[in-house]
Tab-separated table of C-alpha atoms in Angstrom:
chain	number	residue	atom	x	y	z
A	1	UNK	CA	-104.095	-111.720	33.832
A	2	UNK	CA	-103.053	-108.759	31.435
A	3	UNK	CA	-99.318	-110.144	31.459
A	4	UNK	CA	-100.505	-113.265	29.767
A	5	UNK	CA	-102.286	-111.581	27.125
A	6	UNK	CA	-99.219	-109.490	26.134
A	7	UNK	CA	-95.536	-110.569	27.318
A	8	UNK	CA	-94.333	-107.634	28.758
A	9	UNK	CA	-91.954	-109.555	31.294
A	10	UNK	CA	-89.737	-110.647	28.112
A	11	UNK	CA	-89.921	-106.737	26.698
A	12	UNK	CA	-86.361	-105.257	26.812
A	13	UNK	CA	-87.345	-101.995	27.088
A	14	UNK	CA	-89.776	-99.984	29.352
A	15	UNK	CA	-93.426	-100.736	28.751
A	16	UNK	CA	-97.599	-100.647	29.838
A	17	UNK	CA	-100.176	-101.818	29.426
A	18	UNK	CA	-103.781	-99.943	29.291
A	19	UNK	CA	-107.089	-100.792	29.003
A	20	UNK	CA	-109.237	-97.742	28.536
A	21	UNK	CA	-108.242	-94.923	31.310
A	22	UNK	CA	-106.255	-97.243	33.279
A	23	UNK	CA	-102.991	-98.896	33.798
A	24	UNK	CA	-103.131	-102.813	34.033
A	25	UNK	CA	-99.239	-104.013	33.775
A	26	UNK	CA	-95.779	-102.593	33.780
A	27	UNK	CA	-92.210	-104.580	33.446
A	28	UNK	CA	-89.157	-104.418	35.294
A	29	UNK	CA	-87.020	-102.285	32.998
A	30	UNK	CA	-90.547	-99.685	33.312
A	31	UNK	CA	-89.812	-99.735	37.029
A	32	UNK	CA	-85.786	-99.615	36.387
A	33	UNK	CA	-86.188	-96.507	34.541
A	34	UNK	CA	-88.979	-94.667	36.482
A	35	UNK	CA	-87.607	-95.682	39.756
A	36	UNK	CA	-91.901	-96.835	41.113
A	37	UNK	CA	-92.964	-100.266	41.818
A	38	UNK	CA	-95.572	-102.061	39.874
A	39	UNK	CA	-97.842	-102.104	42.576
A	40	UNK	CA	-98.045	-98.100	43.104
A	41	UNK	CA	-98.441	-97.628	38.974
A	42	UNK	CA	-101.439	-100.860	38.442
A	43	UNK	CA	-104.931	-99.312	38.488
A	44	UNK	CA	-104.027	-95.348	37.630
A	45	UNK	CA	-105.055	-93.716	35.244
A	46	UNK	CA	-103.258	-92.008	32.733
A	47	UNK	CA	-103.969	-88.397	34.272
A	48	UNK	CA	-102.230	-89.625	37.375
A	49	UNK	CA	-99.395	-90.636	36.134
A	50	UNK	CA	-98.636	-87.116	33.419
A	51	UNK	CA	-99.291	-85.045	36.535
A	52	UNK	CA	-96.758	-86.817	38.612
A	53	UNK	CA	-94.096	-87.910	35.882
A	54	UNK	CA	-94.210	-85.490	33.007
A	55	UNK	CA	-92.693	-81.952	33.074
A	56	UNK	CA	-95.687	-79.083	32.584
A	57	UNK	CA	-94.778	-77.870	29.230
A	58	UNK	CA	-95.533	-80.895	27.656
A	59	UNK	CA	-98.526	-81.822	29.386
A	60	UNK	CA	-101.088	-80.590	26.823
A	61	UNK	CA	-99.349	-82.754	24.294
A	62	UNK	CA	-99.792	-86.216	26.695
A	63	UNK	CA	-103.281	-85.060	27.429
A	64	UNK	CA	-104.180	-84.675	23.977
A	65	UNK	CA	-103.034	-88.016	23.279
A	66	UNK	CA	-104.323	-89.520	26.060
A	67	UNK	CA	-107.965	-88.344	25.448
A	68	UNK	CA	-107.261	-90.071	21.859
A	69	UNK	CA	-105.938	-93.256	23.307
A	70	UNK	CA	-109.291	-93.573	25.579
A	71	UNK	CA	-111.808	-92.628	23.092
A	72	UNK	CA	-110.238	-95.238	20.831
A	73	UNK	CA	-109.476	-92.395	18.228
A	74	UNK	CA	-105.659	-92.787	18.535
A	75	UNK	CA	-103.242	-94.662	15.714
A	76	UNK	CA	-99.962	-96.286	16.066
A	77	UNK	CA	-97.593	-93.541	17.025
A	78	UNK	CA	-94.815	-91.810	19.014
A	79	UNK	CA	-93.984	-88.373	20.401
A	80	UNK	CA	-91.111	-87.542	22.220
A	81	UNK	CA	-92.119	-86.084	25.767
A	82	UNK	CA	-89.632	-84.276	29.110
A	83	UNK	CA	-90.432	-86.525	31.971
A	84	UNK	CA	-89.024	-86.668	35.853
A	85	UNK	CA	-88.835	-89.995	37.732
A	86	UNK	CA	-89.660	-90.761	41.096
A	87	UNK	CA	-85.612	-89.674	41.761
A	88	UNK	CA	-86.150	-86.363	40.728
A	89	UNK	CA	-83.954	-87.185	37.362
A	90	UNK	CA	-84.947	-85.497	34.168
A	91	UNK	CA	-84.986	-87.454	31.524
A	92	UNK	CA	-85.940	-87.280	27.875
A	93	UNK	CA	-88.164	-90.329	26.736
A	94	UNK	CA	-89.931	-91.168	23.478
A	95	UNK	CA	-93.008	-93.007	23.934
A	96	UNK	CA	-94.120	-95.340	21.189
A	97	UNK	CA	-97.725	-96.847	21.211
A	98	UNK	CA	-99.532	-99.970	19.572
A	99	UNK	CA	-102.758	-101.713	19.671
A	100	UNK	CA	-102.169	-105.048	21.925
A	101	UNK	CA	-105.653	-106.972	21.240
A	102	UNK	CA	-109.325	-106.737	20.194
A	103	UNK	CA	-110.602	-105.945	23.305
A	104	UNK	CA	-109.222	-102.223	23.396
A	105	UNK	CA	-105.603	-102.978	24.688
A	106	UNK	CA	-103.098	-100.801	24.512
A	107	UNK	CA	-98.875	-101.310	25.211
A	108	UNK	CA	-97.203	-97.755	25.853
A	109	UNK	CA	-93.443	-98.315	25.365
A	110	UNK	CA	-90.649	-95.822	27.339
A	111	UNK	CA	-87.179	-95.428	25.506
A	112	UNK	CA	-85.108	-93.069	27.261
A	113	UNK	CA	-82.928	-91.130	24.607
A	114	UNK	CA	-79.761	-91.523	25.956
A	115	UNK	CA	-80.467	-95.163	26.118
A	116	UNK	CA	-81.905	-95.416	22.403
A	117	UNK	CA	-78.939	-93.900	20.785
A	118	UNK	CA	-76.747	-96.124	22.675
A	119	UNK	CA	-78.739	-98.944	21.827
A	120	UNK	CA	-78.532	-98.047	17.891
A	121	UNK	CA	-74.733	-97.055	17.911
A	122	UNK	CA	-74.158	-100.913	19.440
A	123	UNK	CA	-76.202	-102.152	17.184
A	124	UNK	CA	-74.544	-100.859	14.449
A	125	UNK	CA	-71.662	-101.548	15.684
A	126	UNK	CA	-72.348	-105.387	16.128
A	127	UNK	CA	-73.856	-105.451	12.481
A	128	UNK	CA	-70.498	-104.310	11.314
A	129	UNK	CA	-68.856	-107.296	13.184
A	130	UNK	CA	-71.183	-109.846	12.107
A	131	UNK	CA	-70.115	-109.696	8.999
A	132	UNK	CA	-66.359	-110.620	9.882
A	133	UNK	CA	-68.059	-113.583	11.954
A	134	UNK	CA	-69.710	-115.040	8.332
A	135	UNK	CA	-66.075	-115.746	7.245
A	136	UNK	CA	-64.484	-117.116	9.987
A	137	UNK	CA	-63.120	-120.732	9.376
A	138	UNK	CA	-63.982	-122.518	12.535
A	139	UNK	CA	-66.195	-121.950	15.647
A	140	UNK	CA	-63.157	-120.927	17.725
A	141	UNK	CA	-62.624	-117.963	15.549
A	142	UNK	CA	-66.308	-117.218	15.418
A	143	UNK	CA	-66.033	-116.633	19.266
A	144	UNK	CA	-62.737	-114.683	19.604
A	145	UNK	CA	-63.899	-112.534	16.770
A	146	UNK	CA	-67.544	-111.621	18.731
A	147	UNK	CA	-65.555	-111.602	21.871
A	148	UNK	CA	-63.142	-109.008	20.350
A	149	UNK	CA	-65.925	-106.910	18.788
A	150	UNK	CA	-68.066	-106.173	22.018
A	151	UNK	CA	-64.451	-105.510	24.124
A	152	UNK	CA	-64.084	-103.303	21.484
A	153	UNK	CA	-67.154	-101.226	22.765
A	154	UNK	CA	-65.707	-100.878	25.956
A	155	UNK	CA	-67.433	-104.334	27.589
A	156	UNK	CA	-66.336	-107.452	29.578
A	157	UNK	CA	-67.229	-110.416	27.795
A	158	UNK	CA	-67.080	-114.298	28.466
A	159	UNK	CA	-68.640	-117.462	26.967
A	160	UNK	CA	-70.152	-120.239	28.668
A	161	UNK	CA	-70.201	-123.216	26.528
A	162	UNK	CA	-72.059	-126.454	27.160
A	163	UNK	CA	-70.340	-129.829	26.078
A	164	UNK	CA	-71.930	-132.927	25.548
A	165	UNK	CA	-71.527	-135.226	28.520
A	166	UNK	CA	-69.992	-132.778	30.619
A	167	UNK	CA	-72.110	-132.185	33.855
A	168	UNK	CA	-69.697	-127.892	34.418
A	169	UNK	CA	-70.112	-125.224	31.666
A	170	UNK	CA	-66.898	-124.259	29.903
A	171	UNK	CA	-65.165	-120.978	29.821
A	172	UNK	CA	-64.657	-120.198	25.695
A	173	UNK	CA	-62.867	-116.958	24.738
A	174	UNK	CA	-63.024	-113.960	27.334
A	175	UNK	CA	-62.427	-110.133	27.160
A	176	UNK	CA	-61.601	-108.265	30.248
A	177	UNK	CA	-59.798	-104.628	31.111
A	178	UNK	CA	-57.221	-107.131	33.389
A	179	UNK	CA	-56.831	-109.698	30.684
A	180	UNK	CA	-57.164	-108.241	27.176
A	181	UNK	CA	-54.949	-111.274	25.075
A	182	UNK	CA	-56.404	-114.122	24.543
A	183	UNK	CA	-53.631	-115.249	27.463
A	184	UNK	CA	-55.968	-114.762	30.696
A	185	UNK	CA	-54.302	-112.996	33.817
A	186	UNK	CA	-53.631	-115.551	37.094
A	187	UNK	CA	-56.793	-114.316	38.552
A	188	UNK	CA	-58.970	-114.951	35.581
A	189	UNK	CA	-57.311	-118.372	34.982
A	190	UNK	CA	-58.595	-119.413	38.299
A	191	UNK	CA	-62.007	-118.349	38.061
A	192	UNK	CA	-62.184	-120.259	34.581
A	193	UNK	CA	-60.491	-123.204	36.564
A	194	UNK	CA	-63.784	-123.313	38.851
A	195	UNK	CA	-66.668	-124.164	36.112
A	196	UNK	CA	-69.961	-123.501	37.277
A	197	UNK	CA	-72.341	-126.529	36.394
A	198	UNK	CA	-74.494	-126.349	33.573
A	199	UNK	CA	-77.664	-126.359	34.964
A	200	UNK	CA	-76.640	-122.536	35.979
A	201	UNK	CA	-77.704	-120.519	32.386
A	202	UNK	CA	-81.368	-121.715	33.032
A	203	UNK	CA	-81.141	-120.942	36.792
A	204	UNK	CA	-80.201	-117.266	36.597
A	205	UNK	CA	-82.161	-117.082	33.330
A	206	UNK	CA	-85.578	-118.336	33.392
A	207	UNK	CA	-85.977	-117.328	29.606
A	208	UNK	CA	-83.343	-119.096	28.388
A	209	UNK	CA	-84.834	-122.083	26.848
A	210	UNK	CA	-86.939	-119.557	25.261
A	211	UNK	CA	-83.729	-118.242	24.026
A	212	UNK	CA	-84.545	-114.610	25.331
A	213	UNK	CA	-81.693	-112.457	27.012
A	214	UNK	CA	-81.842	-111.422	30.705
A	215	UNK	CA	-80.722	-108.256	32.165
A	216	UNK	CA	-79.239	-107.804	35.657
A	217	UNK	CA	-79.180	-104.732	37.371
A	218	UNK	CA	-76.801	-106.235	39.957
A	219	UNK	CA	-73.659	-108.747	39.425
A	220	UNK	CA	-73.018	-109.596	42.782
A	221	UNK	CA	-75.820	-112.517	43.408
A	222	UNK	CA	-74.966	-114.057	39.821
A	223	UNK	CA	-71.580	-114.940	41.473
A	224	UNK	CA	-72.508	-115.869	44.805
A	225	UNK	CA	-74.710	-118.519	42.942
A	226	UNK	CA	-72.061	-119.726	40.629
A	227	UNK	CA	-69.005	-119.772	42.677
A	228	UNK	CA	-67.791	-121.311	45.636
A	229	UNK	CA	-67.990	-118.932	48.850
A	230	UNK	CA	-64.182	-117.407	49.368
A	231	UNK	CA	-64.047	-117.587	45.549
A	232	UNK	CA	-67.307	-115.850	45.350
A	233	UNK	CA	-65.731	-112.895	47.382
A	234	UNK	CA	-62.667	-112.508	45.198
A	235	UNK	CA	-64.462	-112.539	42.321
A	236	UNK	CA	-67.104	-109.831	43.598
A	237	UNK	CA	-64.288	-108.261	44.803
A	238	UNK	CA	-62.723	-107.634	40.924
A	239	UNK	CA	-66.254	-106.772	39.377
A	240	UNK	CA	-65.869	-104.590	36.557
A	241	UNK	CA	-69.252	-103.216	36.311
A	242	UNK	CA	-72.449	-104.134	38.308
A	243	UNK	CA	-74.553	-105.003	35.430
A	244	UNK	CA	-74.687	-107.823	32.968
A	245	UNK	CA	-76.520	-108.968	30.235
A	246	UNK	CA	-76.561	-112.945	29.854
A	247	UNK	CA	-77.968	-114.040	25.962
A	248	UNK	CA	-78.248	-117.704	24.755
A	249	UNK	CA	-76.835	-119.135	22.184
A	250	UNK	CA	-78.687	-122.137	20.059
A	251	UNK	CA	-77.079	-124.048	16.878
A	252	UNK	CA	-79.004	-125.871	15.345
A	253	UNK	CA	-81.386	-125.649	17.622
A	254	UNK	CA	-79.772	-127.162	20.207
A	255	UNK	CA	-78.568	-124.617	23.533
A	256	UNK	CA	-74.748	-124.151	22.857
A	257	UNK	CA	-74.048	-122.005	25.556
A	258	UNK	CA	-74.089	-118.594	26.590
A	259	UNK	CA	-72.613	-114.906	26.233
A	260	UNK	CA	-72.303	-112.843	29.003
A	261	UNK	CA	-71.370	-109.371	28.759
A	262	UNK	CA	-70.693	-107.340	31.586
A	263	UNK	CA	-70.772	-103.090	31.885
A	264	UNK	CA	-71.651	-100.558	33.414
A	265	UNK	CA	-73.711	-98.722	30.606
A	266	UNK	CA	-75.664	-101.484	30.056
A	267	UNK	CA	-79.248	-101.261	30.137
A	268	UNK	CA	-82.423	-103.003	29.257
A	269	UNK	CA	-82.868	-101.902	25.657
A	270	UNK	CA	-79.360	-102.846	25.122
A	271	UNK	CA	-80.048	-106.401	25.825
A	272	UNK	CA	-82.006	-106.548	23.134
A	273	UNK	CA	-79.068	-105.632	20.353
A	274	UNK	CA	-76.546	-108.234	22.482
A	275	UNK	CA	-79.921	-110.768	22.330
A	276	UNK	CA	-79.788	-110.581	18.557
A	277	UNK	CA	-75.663	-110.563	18.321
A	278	UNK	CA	-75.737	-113.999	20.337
A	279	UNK	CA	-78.413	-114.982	17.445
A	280	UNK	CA	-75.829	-114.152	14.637
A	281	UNK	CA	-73.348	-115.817	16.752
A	282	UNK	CA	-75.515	-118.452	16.380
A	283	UNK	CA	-75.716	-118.274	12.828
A	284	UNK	CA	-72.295	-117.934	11.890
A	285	UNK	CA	-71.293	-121.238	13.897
A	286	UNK	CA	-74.197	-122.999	11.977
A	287	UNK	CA	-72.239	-121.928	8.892
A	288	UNK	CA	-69.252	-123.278	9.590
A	289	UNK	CA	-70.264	-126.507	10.525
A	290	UNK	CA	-72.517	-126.293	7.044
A	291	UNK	CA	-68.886	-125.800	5.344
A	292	UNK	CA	-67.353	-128.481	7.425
A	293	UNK	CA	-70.018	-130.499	6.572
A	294	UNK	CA	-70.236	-130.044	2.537
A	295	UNK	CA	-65.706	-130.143	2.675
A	296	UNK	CA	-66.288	-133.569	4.078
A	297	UNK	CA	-69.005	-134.595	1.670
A	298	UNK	CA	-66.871	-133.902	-1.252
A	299	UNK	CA	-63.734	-135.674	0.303
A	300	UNK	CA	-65.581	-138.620	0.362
């Protein structure tokens, strides 16, 4: 199958694959932001798809590149290009291109523009934080201080922390518009009260051993699987947002736990910048325990 050649599952951000004239595998975030199902986009060809999805003024441009891409004549690239999805929504997208294989394949990647400054304004913003996280003293502070820097972007965040013998995940620091101190409100502290067992991270996320992040376009189920049932509904009830981003979180190669981040504006390609914050998160908890480590070396 095409998907096993290139990974386009794991891809945060919209993306095909071609071989020659035709279309042999899309992603989920490709049929999140064009609003068609894999099985109605597998097996077109490239002309199909610029006559349904891209606006006429540009269609010279796509053709011209298209003709390239098939005759083999085209290089790694990008243009920017005015599409419409199967909504009716304008939208303006930068496609990016890159040889997949040997045997002629193609991935075509879709970032919507609204989407990639977004991405690159949180991920600058999360580069800033990262290097408070470098000096923190202990792992608790490592945690508040990423907590406090993605509430400071506007989004609900909570992390689920595995412990060593213990069979239920456990709540670490969490951000919320109802519970901004580190002091959670009565409704939070029950929720946190009712630990989900552990065994839930690689339920919801099949990647996560594989320490990728997933991206959920709807909240809702995630709770219904975590939660017993009249909790479930109370919790549902309080949603913030709809959509969540769930990234893993190894030290020292070991899974640590998991940070969950919960908004509205989030999208796939944003999962991607929050995927490489948990990794930094990561990082900066190895670091301390390196420091704890060397302290105790030269007590002794």
């Amino acid at each position: 199958m095409a998907n096993d050649v290139v990974p386009l599952a794991n891809l945060p951000v919209a993306a095909l694959l071609a071989r020659g004239d035709r279309i042999v595998a899309v992603n989920a975030a490709y049929e999140a932001l064009m609003g068609i199902r894999e099985d109605e986009v597998i097996g077109r060809s490239f002309g199909e798809l610029i006559e349904q999805f891209v606006r006429s003024p540009d269609h010279p441009l796509v053709d011209a590149a298209a003709e390239a891409l098939q005759a083999g004549r085209l290089e790694d690239g990008h243009l920017w290009i005015r599409v419409v999805d199967n909504r009716g929504a304008p939208r303006a997208i930068r496609v990016v291109w890159e040889r997949a294989d040997d045997e002629g394949g193609v991935v075509i990647y879709l970032i919507e523009a609204a989407n990639e400054a977004a991405t690159k304004s949180l991920a600058e913003a999360l580069a800033r934080a990262a290097g408070d996280l470098v000096r923190c003293r202990d792992e608790e502070a490592v945690l508040h201080r990423a907590a406090d820097a993605l509430f400071a972007e506007g989004m609900t965040v909570t992390f689920l922390l595995l412990r060593e013998g213990d069979p239920l995940l456990v709540y670490g620091p969490t951000r919320s518009p109802r519970s901004r101190s580190d002091t959670p409100s009565p409704e939070l502290a029950a929720l946190m009260r009712s630990r989900p067992p552990r065994e839930l991270l690689g339920l919801i996320n099949r990647d996560f051993e594989h320490r990728r992040a997933a991206f959920f376009q709807e909240l809702a189920p995630l709770v219904d699987a975590a939660y017993p049932g009249e909790l479930a509904a109370s919790v549902k009830a309080q949603l913030p947002a709809k959509r969540s981003v769930q990234a893993p979180i190894f030290v020292d190669d070991r899974p640590y736990g998991a940070l969950v981040v919960t908004s509205d504006a989030l999208s796939p390609a944003l999962a991607g910048a929050i995927e490489m914050f948990a990794e930094l998160v990561a990082r900066a908890i190895e670091n301390v325990r390196l420091h704890e480590r060397a302290a105790q070396r030269l007590a002794e």
